[in-house]
Short mmCIF file of C-alpha atoms in Angstrom, two decimals:
data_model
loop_
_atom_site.label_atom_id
_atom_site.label_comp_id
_atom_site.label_asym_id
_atom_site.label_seq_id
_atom_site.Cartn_x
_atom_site.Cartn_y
_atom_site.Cartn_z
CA UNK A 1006 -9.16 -27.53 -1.74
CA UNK A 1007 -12.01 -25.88 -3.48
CA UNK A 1008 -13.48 -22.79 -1.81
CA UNK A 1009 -14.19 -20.83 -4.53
CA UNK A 1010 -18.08 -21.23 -4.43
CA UNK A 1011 -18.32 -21.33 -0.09
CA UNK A 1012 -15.79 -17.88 -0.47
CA UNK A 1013 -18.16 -16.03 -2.98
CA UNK A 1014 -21.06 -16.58 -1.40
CA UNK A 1015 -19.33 -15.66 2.12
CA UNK A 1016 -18.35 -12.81 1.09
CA UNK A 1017 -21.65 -11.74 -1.65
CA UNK A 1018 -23.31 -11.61 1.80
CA UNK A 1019 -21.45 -9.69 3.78
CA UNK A 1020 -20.87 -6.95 1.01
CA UNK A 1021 -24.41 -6.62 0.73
CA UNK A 1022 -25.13 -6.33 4.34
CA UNK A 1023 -21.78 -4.70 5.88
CA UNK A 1024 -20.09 -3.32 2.54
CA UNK A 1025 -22.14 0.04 2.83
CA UNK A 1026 -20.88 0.95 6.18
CA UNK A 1027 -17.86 1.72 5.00
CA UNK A 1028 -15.66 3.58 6.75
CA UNK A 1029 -12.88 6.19 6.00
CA UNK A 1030 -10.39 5.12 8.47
CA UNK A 1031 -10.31 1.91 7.01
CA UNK A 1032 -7.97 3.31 4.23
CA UNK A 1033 -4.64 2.40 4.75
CA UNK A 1034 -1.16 4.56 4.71
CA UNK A 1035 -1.05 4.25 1.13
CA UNK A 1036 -4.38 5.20 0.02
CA UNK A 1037 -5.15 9.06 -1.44
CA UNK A 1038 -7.41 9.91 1.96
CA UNK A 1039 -4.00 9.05 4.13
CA UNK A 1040 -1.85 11.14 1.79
CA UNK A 1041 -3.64 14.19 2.30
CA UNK A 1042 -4.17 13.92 5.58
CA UNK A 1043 -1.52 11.76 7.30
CA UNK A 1044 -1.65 9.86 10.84
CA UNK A 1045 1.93 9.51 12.04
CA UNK A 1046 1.10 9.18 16.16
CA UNK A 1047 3.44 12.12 16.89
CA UNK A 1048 1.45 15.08 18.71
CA UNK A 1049 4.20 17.91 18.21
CA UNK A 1050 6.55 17.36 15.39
CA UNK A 1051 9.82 19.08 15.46
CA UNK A 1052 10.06 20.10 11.98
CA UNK A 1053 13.64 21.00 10.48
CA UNK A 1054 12.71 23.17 8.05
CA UNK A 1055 9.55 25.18 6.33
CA UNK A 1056 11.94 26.27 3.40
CA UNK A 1057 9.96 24.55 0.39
CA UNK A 1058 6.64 25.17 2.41
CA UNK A 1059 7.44 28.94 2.77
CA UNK A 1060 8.81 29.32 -0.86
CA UNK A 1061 5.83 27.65 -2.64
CA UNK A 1062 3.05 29.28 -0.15
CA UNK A 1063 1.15 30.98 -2.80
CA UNK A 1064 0.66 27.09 -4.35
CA UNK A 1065 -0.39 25.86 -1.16
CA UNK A 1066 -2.47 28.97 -0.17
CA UNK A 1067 -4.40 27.97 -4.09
CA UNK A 1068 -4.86 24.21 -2.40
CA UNK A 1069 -6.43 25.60 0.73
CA UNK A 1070 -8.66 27.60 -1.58
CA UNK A 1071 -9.94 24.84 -3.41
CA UNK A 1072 -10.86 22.91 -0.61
CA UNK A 1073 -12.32 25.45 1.07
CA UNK A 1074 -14.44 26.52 -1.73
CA UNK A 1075 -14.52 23.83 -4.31
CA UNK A 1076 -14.03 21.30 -1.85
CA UNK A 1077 -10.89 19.80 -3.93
CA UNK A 1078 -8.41 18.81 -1.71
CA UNK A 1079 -5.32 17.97 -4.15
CA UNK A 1080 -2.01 16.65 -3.78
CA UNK A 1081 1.29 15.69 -5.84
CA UNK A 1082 4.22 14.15 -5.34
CA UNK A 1083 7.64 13.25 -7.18
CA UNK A 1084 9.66 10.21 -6.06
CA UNK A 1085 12.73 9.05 -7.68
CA UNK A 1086 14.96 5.66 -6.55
CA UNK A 1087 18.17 4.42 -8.03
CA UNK A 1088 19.40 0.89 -7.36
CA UNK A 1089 22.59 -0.97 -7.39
CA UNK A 1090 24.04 -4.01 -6.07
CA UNK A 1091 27.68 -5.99 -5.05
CA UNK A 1092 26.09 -9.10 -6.81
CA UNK A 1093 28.18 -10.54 -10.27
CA UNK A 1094 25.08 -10.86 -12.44
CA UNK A 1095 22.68 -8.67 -14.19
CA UNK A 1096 22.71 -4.81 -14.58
CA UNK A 1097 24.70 -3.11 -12.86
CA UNK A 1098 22.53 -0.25 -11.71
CA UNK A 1099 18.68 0.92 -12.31
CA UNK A 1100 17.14 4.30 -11.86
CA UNK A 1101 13.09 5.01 -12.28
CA UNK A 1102 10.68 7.26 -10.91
CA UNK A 1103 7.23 7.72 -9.72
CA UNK A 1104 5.38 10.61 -10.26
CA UNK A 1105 1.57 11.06 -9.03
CA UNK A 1106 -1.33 13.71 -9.12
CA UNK A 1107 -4.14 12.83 -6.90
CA UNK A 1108 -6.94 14.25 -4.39
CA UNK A 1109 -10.35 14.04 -3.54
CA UNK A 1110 -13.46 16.04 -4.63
CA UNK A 1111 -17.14 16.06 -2.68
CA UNK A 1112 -19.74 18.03 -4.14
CA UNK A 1113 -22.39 16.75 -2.31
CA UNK A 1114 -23.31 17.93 0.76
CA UNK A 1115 -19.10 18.49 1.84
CA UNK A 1116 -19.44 20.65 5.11
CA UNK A 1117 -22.68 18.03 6.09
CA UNK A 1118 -23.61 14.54 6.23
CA UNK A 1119 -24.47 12.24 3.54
CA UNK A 1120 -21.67 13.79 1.28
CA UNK A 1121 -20.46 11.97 -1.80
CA UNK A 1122 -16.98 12.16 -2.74
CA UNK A 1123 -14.64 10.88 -5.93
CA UNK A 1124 -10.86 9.92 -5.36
CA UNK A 1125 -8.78 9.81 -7.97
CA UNK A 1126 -4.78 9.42 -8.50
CA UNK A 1127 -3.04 9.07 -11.67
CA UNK A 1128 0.42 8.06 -11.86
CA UNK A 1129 3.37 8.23 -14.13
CA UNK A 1130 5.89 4.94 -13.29
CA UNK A 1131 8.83 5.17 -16.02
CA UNK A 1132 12.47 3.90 -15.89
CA UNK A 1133 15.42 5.91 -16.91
CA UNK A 1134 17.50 3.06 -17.27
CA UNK A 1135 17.24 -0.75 -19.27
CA UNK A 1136 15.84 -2.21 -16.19
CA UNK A 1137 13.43 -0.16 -13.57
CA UNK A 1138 14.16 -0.31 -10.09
CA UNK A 1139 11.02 -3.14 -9.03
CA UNK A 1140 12.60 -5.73 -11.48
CA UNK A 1141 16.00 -5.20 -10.09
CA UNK A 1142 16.27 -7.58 -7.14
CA UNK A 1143 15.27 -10.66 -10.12
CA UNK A 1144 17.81 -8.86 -12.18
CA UNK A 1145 20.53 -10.01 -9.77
CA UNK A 1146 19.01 -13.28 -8.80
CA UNK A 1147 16.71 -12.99 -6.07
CA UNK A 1148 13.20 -14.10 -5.88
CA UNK A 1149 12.31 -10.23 -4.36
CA UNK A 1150 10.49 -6.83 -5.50
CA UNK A 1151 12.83 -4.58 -4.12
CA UNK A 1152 11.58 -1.27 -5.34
CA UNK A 1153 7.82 -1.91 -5.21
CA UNK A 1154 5.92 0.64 -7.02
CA UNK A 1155 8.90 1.82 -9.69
CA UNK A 1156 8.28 0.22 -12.63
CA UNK A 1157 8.14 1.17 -16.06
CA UNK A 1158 4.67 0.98 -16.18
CA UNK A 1159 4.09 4.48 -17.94
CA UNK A 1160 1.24 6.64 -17.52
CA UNK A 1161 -1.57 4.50 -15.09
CA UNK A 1162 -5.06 5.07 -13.64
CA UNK A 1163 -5.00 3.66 -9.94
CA UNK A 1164 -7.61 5.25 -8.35
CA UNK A 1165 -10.84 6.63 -9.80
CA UNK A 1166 -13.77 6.06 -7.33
CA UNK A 1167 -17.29 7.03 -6.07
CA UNK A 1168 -17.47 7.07 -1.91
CA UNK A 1169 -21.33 7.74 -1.30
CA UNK A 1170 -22.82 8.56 1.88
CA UNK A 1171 -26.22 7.61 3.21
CA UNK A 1172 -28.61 7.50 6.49
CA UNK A 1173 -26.47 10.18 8.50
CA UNK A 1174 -23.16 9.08 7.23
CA UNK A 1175 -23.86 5.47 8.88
CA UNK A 1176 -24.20 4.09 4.85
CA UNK A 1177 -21.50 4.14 2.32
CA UNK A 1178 -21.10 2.97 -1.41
CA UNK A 1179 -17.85 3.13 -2.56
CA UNK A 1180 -17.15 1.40 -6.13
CA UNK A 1181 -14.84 2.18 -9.07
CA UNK A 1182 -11.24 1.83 -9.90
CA UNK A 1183 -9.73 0.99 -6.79
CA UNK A 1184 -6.07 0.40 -5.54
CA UNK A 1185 -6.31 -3.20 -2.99
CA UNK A 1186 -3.53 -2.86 -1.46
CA UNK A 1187 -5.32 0.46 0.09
CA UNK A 1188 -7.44 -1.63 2.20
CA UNK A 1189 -5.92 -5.40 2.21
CA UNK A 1190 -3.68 -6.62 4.82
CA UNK A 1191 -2.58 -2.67 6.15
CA UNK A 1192 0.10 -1.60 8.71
CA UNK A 1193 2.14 1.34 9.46
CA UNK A 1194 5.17 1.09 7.22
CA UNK A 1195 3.72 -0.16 4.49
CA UNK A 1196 3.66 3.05 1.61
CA UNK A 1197 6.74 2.23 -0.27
CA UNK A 1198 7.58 5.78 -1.32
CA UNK A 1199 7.72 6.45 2.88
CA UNK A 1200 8.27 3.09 4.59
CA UNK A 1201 10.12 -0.12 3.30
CA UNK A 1202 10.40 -0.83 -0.25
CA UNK A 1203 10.68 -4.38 -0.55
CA UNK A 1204 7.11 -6.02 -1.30
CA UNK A 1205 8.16 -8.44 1.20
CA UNK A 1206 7.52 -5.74 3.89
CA UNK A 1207 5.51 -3.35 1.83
CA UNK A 1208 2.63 -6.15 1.40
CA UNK A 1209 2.51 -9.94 2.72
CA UNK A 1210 4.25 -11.45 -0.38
CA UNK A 1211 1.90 -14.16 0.48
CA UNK A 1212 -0.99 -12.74 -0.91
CA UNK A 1213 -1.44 -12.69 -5.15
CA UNK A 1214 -3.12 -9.04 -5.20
CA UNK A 1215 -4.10 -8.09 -8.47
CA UNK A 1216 -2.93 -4.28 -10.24
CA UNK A 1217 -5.26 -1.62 -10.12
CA UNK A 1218 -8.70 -1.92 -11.66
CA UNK A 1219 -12.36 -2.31 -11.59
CA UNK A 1220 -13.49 -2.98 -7.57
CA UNK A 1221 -15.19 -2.58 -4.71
CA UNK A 1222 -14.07 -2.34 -1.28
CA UNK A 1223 -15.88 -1.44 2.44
CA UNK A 1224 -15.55 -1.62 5.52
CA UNK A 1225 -17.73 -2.30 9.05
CA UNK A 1226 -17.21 -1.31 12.77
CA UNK A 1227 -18.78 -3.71 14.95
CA UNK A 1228 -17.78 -2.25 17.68
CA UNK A 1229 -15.47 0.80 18.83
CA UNK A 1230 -12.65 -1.76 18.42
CA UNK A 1231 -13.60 -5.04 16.15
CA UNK A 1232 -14.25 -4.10 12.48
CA UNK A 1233 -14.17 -5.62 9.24
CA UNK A 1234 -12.59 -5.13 5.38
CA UNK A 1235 -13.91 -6.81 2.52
CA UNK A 1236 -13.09 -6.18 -1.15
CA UNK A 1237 -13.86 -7.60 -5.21
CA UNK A 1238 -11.60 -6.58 -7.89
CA UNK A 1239 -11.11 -7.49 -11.14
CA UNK A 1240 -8.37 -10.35 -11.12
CA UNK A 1241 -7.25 -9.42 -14.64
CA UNK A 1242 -6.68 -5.96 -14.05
CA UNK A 1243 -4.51 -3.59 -16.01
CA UNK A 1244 -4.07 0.01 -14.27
CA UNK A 1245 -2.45 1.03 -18.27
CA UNK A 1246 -5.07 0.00 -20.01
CA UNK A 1247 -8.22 -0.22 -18.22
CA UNK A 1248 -10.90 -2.73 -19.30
CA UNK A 1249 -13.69 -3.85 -17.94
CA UNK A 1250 -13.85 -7.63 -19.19
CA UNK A 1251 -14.06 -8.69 -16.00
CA UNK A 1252 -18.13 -8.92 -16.68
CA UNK A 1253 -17.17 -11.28 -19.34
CA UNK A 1254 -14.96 -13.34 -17.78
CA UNK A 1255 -16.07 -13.63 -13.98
CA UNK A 1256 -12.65 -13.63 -12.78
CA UNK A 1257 -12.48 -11.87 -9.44
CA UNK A 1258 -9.90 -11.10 -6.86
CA UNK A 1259 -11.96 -11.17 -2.97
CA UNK A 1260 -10.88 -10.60 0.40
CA UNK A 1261 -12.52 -10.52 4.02
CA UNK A 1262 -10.55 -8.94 7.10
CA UNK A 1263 -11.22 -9.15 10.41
CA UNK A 1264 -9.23 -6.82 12.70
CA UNK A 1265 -9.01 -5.35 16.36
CA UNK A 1266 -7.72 -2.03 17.41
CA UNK A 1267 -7.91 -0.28 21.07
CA UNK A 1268 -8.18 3.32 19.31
CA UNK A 1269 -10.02 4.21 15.90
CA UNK A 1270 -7.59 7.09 15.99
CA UNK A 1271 -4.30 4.77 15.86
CA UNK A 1272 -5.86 1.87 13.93
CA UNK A 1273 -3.00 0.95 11.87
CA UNK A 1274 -0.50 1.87 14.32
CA UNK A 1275 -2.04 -0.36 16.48
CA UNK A 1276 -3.99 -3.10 15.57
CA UNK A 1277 -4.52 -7.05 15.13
CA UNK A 1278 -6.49 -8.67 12.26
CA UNK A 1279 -6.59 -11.69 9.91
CA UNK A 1280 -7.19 -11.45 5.70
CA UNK A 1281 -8.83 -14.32 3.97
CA UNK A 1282 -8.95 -14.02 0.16
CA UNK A 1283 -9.50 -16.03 -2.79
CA UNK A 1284 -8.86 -15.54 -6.63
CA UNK A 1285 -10.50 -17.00 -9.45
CA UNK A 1286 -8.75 -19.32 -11.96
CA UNK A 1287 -7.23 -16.89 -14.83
CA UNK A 1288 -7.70 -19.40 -17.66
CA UNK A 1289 -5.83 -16.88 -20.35
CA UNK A 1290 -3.00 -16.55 -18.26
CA UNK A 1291 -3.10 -20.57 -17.07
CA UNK A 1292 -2.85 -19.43 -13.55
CA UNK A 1293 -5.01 -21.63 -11.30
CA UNK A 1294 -7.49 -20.72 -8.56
CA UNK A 1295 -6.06 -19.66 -5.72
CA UNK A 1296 -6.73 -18.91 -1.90
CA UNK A 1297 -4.90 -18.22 1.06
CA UNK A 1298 -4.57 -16.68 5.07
CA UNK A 1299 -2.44 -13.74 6.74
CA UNK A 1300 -1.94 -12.15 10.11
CA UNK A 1301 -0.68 -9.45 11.14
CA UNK A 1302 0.14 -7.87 14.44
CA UNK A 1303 1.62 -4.16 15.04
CA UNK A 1304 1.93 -1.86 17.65
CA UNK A 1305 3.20 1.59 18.24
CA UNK A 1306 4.94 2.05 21.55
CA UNK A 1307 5.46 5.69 23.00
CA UNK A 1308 4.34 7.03 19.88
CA UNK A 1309 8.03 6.34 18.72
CA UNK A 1310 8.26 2.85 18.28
CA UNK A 1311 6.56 0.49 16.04
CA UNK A 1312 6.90 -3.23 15.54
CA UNK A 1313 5.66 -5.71 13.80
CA UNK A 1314 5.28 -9.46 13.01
CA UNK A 1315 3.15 -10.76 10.06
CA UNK A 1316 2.91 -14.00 8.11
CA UNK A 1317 0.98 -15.41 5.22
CA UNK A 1318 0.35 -18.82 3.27
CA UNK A 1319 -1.52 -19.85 0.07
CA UNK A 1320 -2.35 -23.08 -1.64
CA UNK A 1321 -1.39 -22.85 -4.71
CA UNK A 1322 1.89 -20.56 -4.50
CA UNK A 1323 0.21 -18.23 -7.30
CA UNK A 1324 1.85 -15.22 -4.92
CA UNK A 1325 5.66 -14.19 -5.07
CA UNK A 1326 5.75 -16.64 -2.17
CA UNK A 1327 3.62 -19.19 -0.52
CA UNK A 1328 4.36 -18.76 2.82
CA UNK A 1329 6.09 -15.96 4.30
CA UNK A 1330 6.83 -14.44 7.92
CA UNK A 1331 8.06 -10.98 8.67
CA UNK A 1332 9.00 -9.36 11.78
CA UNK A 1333 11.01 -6.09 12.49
CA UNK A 1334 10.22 -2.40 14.20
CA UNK A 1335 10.28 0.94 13.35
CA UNK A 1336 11.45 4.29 15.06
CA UNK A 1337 9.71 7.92 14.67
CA UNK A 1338 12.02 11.05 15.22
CA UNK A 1339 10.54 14.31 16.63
CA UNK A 1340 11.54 15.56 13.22
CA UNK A 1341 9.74 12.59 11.42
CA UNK A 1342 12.44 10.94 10.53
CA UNK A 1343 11.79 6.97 10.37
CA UNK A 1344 14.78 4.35 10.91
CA UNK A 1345 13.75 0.76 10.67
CA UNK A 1346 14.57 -2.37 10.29
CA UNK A 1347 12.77 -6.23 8.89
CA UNK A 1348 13.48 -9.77 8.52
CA UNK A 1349 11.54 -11.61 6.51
CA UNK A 1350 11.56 -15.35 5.50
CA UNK A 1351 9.97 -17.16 2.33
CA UNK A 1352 9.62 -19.93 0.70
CA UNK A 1353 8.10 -19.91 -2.91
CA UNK A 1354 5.77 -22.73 -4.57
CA UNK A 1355 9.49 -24.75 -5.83
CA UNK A 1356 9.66 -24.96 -2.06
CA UNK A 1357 12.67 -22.44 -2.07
CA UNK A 1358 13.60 -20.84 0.35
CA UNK A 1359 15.34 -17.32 0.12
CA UNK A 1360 15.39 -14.84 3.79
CA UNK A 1361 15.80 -10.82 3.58
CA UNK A 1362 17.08 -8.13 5.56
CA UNK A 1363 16.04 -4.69 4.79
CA UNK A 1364 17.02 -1.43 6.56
CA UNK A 1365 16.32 1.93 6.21
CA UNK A 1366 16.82 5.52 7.17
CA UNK A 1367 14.28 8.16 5.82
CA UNK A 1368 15.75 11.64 6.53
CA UNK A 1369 13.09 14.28 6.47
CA UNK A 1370 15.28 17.55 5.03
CA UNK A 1371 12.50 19.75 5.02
CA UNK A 1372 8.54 19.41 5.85
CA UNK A 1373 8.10 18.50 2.08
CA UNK A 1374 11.46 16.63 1.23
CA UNK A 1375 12.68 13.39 2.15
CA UNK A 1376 15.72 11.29 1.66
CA UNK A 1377 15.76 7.90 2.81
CA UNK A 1378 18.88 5.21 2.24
CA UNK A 1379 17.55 1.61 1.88
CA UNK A 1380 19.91 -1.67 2.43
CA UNK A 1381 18.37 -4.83 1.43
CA UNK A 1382 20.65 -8.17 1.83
CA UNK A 1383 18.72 -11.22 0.20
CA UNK A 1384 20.17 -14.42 1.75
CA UNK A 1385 20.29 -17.63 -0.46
CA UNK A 1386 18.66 -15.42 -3.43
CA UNK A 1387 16.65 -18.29 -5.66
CA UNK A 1388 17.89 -17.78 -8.84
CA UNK A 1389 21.39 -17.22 -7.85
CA UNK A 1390 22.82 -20.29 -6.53
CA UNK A 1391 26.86 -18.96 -6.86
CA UNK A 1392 26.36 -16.30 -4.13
CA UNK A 1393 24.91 -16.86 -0.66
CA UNK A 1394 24.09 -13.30 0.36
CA UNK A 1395 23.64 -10.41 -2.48
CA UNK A 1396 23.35 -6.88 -1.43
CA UNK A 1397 21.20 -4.47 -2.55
CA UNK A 1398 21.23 -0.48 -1.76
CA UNK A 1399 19.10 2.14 -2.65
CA UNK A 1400 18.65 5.83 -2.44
CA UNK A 1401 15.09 7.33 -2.32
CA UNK A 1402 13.75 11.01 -3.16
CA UNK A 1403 10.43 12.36 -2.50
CA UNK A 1404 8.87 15.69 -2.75
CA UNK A 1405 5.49 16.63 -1.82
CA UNK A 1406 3.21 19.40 -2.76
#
C-alpha cells in the first residue's frame, strides 16, 4: 500500500499548524525533562535511605545553585547490567554499561513566559565483555533486545535541542537532535534503565524507530484531555556520528499520535492513544518503505498499580516484529520500589512466531541507588529451534546524581 505521499502531506500540515504548541508534558518517562523532574503518582514516598543524598549534599547544593542562578538544571547517571542465560548456544555471559550527562539550560526569559530552553544528553554505551548486553538475547537465539539501551555504541549525542516559546507560552518550536522514542508511543514503564528492559515492553517492537538524530517533534492539547504527538526524524540517523544527509537524501522517519488522558498531571500513567507512522524507503541500506499502527492503553490504579495492554502491526515487517501484543501490570512501593510483570507475543516478517515473559523487581536501596533483578523467558526463540523456552536473567545498577 503506498501512503508515503497522503502521510507527508498529513502530517506537513499538521506540524505547521499544531507542531508549535508543543507541550512539555508530552515528553515521555525517558526523555531529559522527566529525568529531572520525575512523575511517579505517589504523593508521600517512604524513602529508605538519604545516605548518598546526605553524603554528596555539597554536589547537589552546586545543582540547586545552577538552576537557581544559571538556570542549568543538570543531571547524571551510571547504569551497569550483566546478562546470562541457561540456553546451550552463544556466550555465556555479557556485561555493559550506560553512562549519561544531561540537563536543560533556558536563558531566555526562565522565571517568565516565552522562555527558550536547550536539552541536551550525551551518553557513553560500552561493553565490558565480547558481546554487550542488547545483542545478547540474538546471541542465544531469540528474535529479542533484551537489554535495550546497552550497547557498545561508545560515546553518542542523543539529545541536543532548541524548545522555543512564543505568544504567552501558547507557541513552541522545538527542533534539533532529538531522541523519538521520547515522544512516540509512551507509557509508564517504558525507561529501560527504571522499568522493563526488553524492547518488547520498553517500545512496541512493532514500530521501526530510527537512532537518535536530526528531528522535530511537538505536541497539541485540544482539549484538557484529547491531545496530539507528531514527529520527523532523520531515518538514517547515527547518534555516533551525526550527519545531516538527511537534506540530501529525503529519507524521513514520521509519526502522528492521537491520545486521551482524564488528568494532564498523570498523562502517561493514565492514558489512551493511537501512533501512525511511516518511513521512507532507505535505498543504501535496501530497506523498503514502510508504515504501520499501535495502541496502547494504561492505567494507574490507587496510585500503586499500573497495567497495561498495547499492540502494533506494520506492512512491511521492517520492525523487530510485524505485529506484536503486550499486556502485563506494574506495582509501586511506598519506598518506590517497582515489581512487574509482561507478556508479550510476536510474530516477525518470516511469519515467526516467538512469545516472552519478562519480570522484574527494582529495589530502591537508597533515594539515589537502585537494584533491580530482571527474568526474561523467550518461548519458541526464532533462531533457536533445539530449545523451546530459553531463560534469560539480569541484574541492573543505577545511580543518580
Amino acid at each position: 500500500m503506498k501512503v508515503s505521499l497522503w502521510f507527508k502531506g498529513c502530517l506537513l500540515a499538521y506540524l505547521l499548524v499544531a507542531m508549535p504548541l508543543f507541550a512539555d508534558s508530552l515528553e515521555g518517562p525517558r526523555s531529559v525533562a522527566e529525568e529531572l523532574e520525575p512523575k511517579n503518582g505517589l504523593t508521600n514516598p517512604d524513602i529508605r535511605s538519604t545516605y548518598f543524598k546526605d553524603t554528596f549534599s555539597s554536589w547537589f547544593e552546586f545543582k540547586d545553585k545552577l538552576k537557581k542562578e544559571n538556570h542549568l538544571d543538570l543531571g547524571f547517571d551510571y547504569s551497569i547490567v550483566g546478562s546470562l542465560s541457561d540456553a546451550d548456544i552463544g556466550e555465556d555471559n555479557a556485561l555493559g554499561h550506560d553512562i549519561r550527562f544531561y540537563g536543560t539550560w533556558t536563558p531566555l526569559n526562565p522565571d517568565g513566559t516565552n522562555s527558550g530552553m536547550l536539552t541536551f544528553k550525551f551518553e557513553n554505551r560500552h561493553a565490558f565483555t565480547n558481546l554487550a548486553p542488547q545483542s545478547y538475547g540474538f546471541n542465544v537465539g531469540a528474535l529479542a533486545i533484551n537489554a535495550a539501551q546497552f550497547s557498545d555504541a561508545g560515546w553518542i549525542v542523543t539529545n541536543l535541542f532548541w524548545k522555543q516559546r512564543f505568544m504567552n507560552d501558547r507557541l513552541t518550536l522545538g527542533f534539533g537532535i532529538v531522541d523519538i522514542t521520547d515522544f512516540i508511543d509512551v507509557f509508564p514503564l517504558a525507561n529501560p534503565l527504571t522499568g522493563f528492559m526488553n524492547l518488547a515492553f520498553s517500545i512496541s517492537p512493532a514500530i521501526a524507530v530510527p537512532n537518535q538524530g536530526l528531528g522535530a517533534a511537538g505536541g497539541f492539547w485540544f482539549s484538557d484531555n484529547i491531545y496530539s504527538i507528531a514527529s520527523i526524524a532523520d531515518a538514517n540517523a547515527d547518534p555516533g556520528s551525526p550527519e545531516f544527509d538527511v537534506f540530501e537524501t529525503g529519507e524521513t522517519f514520521k509519526h502522528i499520535e492521537f491520545g486521551y488522558t482524564p488528568n494532564k498531571e498523570l498523562q502517561f500513567l493514565k492514558n489512551f492513544h493511537i501512533t501512525l507512522w511511516q518511513q521512507d524507503e532507505r535505498k543504501d541500506q535496501g530497506i523498503p518503505e514502510d508504515w504501520g499502527v499501535t495502541a496502547s492503553w494504561s492505567w494507574l490504579y490507587n496510585n500503586r498499580w499500573s497495567t497495561f495492554v498495547r499492540g502494533g502491526w506494520n506492512d512491511k515487517g521492517t520492525a523487530l516484529y510485524q505485529k506484536s501484543f503486550s499486556a502485563g501490570m506494574g506495582y509501586l512501593t511506598n519506598e518506590q520500589d517497582l515489581i512487574a510483570m509482561g507478556f508479550n507475543w510476536g510474530e516477525s516478517a518470516n511469519r515467526d512466531t516467538q512469545k516472552t515473559i519478562e519480570a522484574f523487581y527494582n529495589y530502591k536501596v537508597t533515594e539515589l541507588l537502585a537494584v533491580t533483578l530482571d527474568i526474561q523467558q523467550i518461548f519458541d526463540p526464532v533462531f533457536n529451534p533445539d530449545d523451546n523456552v530459553v531463560g534469560i536473567y539480569q541484574l541492573r545498577l543505577r545511580m543518580s546524581f
